[in-house]
Tab-separated table of C-alpha atoms in Angstrom:
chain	number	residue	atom	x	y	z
A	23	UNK	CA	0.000	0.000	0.000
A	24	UNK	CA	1.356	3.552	-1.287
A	25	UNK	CA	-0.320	5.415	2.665
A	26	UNK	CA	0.970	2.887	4.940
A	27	UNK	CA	2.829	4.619	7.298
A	28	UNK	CA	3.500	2.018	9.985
A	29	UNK	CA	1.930	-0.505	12.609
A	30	UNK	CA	0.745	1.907	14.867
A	31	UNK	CA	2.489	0.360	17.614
A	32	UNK	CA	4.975	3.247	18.610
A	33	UNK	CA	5.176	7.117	17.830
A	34	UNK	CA	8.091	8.788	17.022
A	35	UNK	CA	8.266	11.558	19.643
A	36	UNK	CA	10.314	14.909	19.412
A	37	UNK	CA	11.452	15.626	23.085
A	38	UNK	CA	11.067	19.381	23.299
A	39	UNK	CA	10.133	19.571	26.967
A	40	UNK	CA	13.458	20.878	28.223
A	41	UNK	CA	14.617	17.518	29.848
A	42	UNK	CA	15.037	14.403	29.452
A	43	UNK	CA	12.340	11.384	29.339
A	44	UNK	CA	14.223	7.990	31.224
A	45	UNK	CA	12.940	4.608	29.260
A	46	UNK	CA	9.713	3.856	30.562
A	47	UNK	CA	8.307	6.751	31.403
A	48	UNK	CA	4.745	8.239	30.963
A	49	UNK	CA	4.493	10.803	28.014
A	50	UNK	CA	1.157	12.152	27.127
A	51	UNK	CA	1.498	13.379	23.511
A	52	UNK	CA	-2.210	15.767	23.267
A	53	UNK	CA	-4.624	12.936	24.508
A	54	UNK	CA	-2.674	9.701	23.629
A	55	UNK	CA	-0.731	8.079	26.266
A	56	UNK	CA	3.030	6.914	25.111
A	57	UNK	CA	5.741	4.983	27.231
A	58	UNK	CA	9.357	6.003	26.303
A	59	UNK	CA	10.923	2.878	24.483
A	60	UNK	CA	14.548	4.080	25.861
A	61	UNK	CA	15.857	7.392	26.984
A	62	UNK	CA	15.057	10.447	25.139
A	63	UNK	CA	17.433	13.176	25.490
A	64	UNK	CA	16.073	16.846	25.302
A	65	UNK	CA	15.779	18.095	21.611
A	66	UNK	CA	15.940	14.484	20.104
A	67	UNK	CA	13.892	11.790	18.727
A	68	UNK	CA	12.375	8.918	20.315
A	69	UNK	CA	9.654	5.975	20.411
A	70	UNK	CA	7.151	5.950	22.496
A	71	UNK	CA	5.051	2.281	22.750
A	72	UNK	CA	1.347	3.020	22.230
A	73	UNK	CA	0.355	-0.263	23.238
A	74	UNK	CA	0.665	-2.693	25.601
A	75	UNK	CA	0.600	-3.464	29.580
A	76	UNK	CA	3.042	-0.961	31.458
A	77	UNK	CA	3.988	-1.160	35.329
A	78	UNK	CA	3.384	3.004	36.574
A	79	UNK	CA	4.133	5.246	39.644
A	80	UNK	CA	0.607	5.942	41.203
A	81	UNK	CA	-0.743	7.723	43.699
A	82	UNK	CA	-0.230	6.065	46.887
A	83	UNK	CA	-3.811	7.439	48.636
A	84	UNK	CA	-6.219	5.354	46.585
A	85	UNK	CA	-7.043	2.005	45.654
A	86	UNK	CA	-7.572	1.242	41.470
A	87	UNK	CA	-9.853	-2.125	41.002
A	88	UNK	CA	-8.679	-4.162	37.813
A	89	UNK	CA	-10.324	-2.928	35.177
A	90	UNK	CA	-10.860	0.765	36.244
A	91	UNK	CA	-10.252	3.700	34.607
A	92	UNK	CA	-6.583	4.891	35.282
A	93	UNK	CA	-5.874	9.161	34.419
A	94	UNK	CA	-2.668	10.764	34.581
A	95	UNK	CA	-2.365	13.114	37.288
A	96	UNK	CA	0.027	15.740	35.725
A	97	UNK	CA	1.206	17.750	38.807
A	98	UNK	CA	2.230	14.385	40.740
A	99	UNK	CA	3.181	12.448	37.807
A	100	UNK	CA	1.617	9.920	38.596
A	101	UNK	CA	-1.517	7.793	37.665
A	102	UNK	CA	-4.553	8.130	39.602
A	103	UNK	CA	-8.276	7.069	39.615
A	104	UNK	CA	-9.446	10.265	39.567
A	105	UNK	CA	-11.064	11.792	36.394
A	106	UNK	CA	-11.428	15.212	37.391
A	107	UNK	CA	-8.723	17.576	35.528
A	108	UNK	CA	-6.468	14.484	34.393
A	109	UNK	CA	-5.624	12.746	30.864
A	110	UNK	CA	-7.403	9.001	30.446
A	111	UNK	CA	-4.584	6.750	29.690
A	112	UNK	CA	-6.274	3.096	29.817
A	113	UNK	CA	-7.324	0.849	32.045
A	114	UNK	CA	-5.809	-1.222	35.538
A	115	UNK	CA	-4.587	-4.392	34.570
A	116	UNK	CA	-3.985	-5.548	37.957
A	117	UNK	CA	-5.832	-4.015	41.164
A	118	UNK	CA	-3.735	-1.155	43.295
A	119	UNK	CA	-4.053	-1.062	46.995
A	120	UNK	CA	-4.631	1.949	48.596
A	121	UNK	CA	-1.249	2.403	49.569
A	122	UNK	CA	0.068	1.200	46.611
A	123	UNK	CA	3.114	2.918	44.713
A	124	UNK	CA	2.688	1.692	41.513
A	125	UNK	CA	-0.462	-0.355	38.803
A	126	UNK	CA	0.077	-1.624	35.966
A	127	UNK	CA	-2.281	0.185	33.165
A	128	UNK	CA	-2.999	-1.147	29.576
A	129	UNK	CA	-2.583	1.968	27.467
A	130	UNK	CA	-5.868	3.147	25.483
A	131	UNK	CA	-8.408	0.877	26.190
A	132	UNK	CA	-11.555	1.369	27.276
A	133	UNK	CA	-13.236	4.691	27.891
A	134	UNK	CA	-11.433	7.312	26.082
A	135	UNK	CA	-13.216	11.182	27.331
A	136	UNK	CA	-12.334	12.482	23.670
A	137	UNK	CA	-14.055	10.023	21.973
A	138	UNK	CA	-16.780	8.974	24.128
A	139	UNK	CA	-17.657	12.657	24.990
A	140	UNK	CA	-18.308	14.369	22.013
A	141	UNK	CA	-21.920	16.471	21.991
């Protein structure tokens, strides 16, 4: 096919947030979650996996049931189960105790707020 671009499996990410992203990090590019594929110096080029089942610091005040909807909380950096004023970024894998440091989250499944709340 002449349009095929690729699988759809990673995006190519320019790093212009003034540092640098450690492999395995969070990234929210707009509305779609990413996790750095390897380090990703400042003013480079990276890949970020758009797919996929991803171990990620979370909040430690709040349980997440398997299967819940998991947001990124962008002051703590963290994911959370809270809706309110974060980015949707898929759903618990595994459940999160309450005191809990980190869930593991399966990127972009599930509810998504842009598409599912459209008027």
């Amino acid at each position: 096919m002449k349009n095929y671009v690729k699988d759809g499996k990673t995006m190519t990410y320019a790093n212009a947030s003034g540092v640098g992203i450690t492999s395995g990090a969070l990234v929210m590019v707009g509305s779609t979650p990413g996790v750095a594929a390897c380090d990703i110096a400042n003013g480079e080029s990276g890949e970020l996996a758009t797919e996929g089942v991803y171990t990620l610091p979370a909040v430690n005040n709040a349980a997440i049931t398997q299967g819940a909807p998991c947001y990124y909380d962008a002051s703590a950096a963290k994911i959370t189960p809270t809706a309110e004023d974060n980015k949707y970024v898929g759903i618990a894998w595994a459940a999160k105790a309450e005191a809990g440091t980190t869930v593991q989250v399966k990127l972009g499944v599930g509810y998504h707020p842009v598409v599912n709340d459209v008027t």
